[in-house]
GROMACS .gro file of C-alpha atoms in nm:
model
  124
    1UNK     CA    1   8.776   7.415   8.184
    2UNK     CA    2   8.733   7.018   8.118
    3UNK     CA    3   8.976   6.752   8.036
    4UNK     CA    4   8.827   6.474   7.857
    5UNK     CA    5   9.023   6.152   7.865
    6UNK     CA    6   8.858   5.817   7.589
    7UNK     CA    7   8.908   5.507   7.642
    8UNK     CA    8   8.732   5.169   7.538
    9UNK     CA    9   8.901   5.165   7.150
   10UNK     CA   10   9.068   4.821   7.029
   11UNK     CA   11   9.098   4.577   6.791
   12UNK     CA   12   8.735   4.375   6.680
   13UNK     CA   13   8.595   4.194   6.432
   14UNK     CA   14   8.303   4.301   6.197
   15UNK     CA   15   8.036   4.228   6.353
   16UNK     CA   16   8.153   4.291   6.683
   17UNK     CA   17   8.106   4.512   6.963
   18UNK     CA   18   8.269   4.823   7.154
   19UNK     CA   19   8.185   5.048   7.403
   20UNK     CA   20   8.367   5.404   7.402
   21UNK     CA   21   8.389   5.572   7.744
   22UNK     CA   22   8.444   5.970   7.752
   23UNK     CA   23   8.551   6.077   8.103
   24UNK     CA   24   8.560   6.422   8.204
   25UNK     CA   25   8.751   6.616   8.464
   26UNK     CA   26   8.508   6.881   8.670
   27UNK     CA   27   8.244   6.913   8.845
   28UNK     CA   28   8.022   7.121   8.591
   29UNK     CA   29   8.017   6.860   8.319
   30UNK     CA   30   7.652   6.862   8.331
   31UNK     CA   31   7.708   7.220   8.143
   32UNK     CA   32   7.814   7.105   7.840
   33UNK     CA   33   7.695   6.916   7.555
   34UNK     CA   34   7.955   6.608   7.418
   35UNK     CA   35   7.969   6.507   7.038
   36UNK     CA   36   8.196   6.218   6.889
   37UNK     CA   37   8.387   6.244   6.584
   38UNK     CA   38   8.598   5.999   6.411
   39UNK     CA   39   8.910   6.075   6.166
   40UNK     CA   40   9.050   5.784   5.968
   41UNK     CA   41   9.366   5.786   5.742
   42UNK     CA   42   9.382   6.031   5.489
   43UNK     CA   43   9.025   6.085   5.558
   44UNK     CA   44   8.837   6.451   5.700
   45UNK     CA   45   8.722   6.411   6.064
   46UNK     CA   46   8.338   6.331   6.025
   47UNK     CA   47   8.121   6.366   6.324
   48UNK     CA   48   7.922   6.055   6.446
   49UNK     CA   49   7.676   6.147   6.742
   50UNK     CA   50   7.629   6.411   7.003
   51UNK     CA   51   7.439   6.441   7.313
   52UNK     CA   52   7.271   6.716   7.544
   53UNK     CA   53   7.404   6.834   7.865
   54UNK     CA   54   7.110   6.619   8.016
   55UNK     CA   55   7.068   6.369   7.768
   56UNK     CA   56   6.763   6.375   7.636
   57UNK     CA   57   6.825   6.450   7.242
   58UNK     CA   58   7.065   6.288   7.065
   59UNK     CA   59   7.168   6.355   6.719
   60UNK     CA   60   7.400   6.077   6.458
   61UNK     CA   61   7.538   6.068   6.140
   62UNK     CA   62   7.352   5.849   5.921
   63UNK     CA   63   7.635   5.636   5.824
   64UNK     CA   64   7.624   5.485   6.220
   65UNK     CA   65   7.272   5.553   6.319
   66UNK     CA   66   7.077   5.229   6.396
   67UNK     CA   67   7.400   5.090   6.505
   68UNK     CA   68   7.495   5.307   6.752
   69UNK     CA   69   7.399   5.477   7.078
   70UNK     CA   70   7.523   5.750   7.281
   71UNK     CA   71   7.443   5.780   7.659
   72UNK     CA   72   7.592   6.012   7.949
   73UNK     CA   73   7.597   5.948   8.323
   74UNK     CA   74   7.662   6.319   8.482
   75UNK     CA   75   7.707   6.188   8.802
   76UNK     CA   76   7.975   6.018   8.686
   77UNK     CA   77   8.125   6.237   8.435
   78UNK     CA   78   8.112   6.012   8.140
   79UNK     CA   79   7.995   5.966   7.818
   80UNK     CA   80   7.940   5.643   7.663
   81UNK     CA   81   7.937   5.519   7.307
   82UNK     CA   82   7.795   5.172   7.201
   83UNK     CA   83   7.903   5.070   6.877
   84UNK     CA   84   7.734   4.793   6.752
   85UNK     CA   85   7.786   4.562   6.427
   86UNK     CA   86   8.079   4.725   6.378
   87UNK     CA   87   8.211   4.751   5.963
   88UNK     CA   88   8.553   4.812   5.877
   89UNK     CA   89   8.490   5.121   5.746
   90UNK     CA   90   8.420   5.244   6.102
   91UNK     CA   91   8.835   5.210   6.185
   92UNK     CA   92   8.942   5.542   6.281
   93UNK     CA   93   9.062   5.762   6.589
   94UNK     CA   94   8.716   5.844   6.776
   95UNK     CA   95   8.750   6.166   7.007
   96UNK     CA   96   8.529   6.289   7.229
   97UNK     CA   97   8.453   6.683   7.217
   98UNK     CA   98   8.276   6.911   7.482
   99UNK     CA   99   8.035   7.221   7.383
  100UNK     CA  100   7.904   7.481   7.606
  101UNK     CA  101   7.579   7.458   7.390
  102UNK     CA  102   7.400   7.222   7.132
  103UNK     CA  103   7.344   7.444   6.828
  104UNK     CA  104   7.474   7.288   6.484
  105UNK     CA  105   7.632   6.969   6.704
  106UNK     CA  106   7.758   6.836   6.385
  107UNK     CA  107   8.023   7.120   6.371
  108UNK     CA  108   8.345   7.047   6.514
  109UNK     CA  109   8.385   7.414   6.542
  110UNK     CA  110   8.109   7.444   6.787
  111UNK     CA  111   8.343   7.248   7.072
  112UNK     CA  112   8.600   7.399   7.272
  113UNK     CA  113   8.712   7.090   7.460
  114UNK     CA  114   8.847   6.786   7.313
  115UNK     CA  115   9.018   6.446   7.433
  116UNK     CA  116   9.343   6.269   7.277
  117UNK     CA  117   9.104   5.991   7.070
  118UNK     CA  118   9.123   5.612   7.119
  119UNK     CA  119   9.170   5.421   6.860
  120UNK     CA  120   8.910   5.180   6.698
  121UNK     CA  121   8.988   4.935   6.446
  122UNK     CA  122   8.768   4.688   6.286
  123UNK     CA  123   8.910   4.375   6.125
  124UNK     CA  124   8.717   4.230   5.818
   0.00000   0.00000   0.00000
């Protein structure tokens, strides 16, 4: 089993900058893979990037690719998400979501473990 606690979400300008932290509970966290999704108001939850249980693909949606970059320390259980040049149209809840395997990441299905979300919003 892992918990998976976010944190890192706030308030920022466009333009601006934020760092998303995913921390997970366990010692086996190198097992699974870790995806982000978003989910704004009155919107589907959309996926945004996902990486391997030892990092070395990474996979994003195109509407945040170029922009941002997802990294994972396993020793110490976290995930990271840089956000860069943030738009307004990036406000949402962003959760973090663990998978036992990396096959169709984009699939929200595919994860058994998820966090609460932090919230990101993006002033214009």
């Amino acid at each position: 089993q892992v918990q998976l606690v976010e944190s890192g979400g706030g308030l920022v300008q466009a333009g601006g900058s934020l760092r998303l932290s995913c921390a997970a509970s366990g010692r086996t966290f190198s097992r699974y893979a870790v995806g982000w999704f978003r989910q704004a108001p009155g919107k589907e939850r959309e996926f945004v990037a996902a990486i391997t249980r030892n990092g070395l693909v990474t996979n994003y949606a195109d509407s945040v690719k170029g922009r941002t970059t997802i990294s994972r320390d396993n020793a110490k259980n976290t995930v990271y998400l840089q956000m860069n040049s943030l738009k307004p149209e990036d406000t949402a809840v962003y959760t973090c979501a663990a998978a036992s395997d990396y096959v169709g990441p984009q699939d929200p299905v595919r994860y058994a473990y998820w966090g609460q979300g932090t919230q990101v919003t993006v002033s214009s």
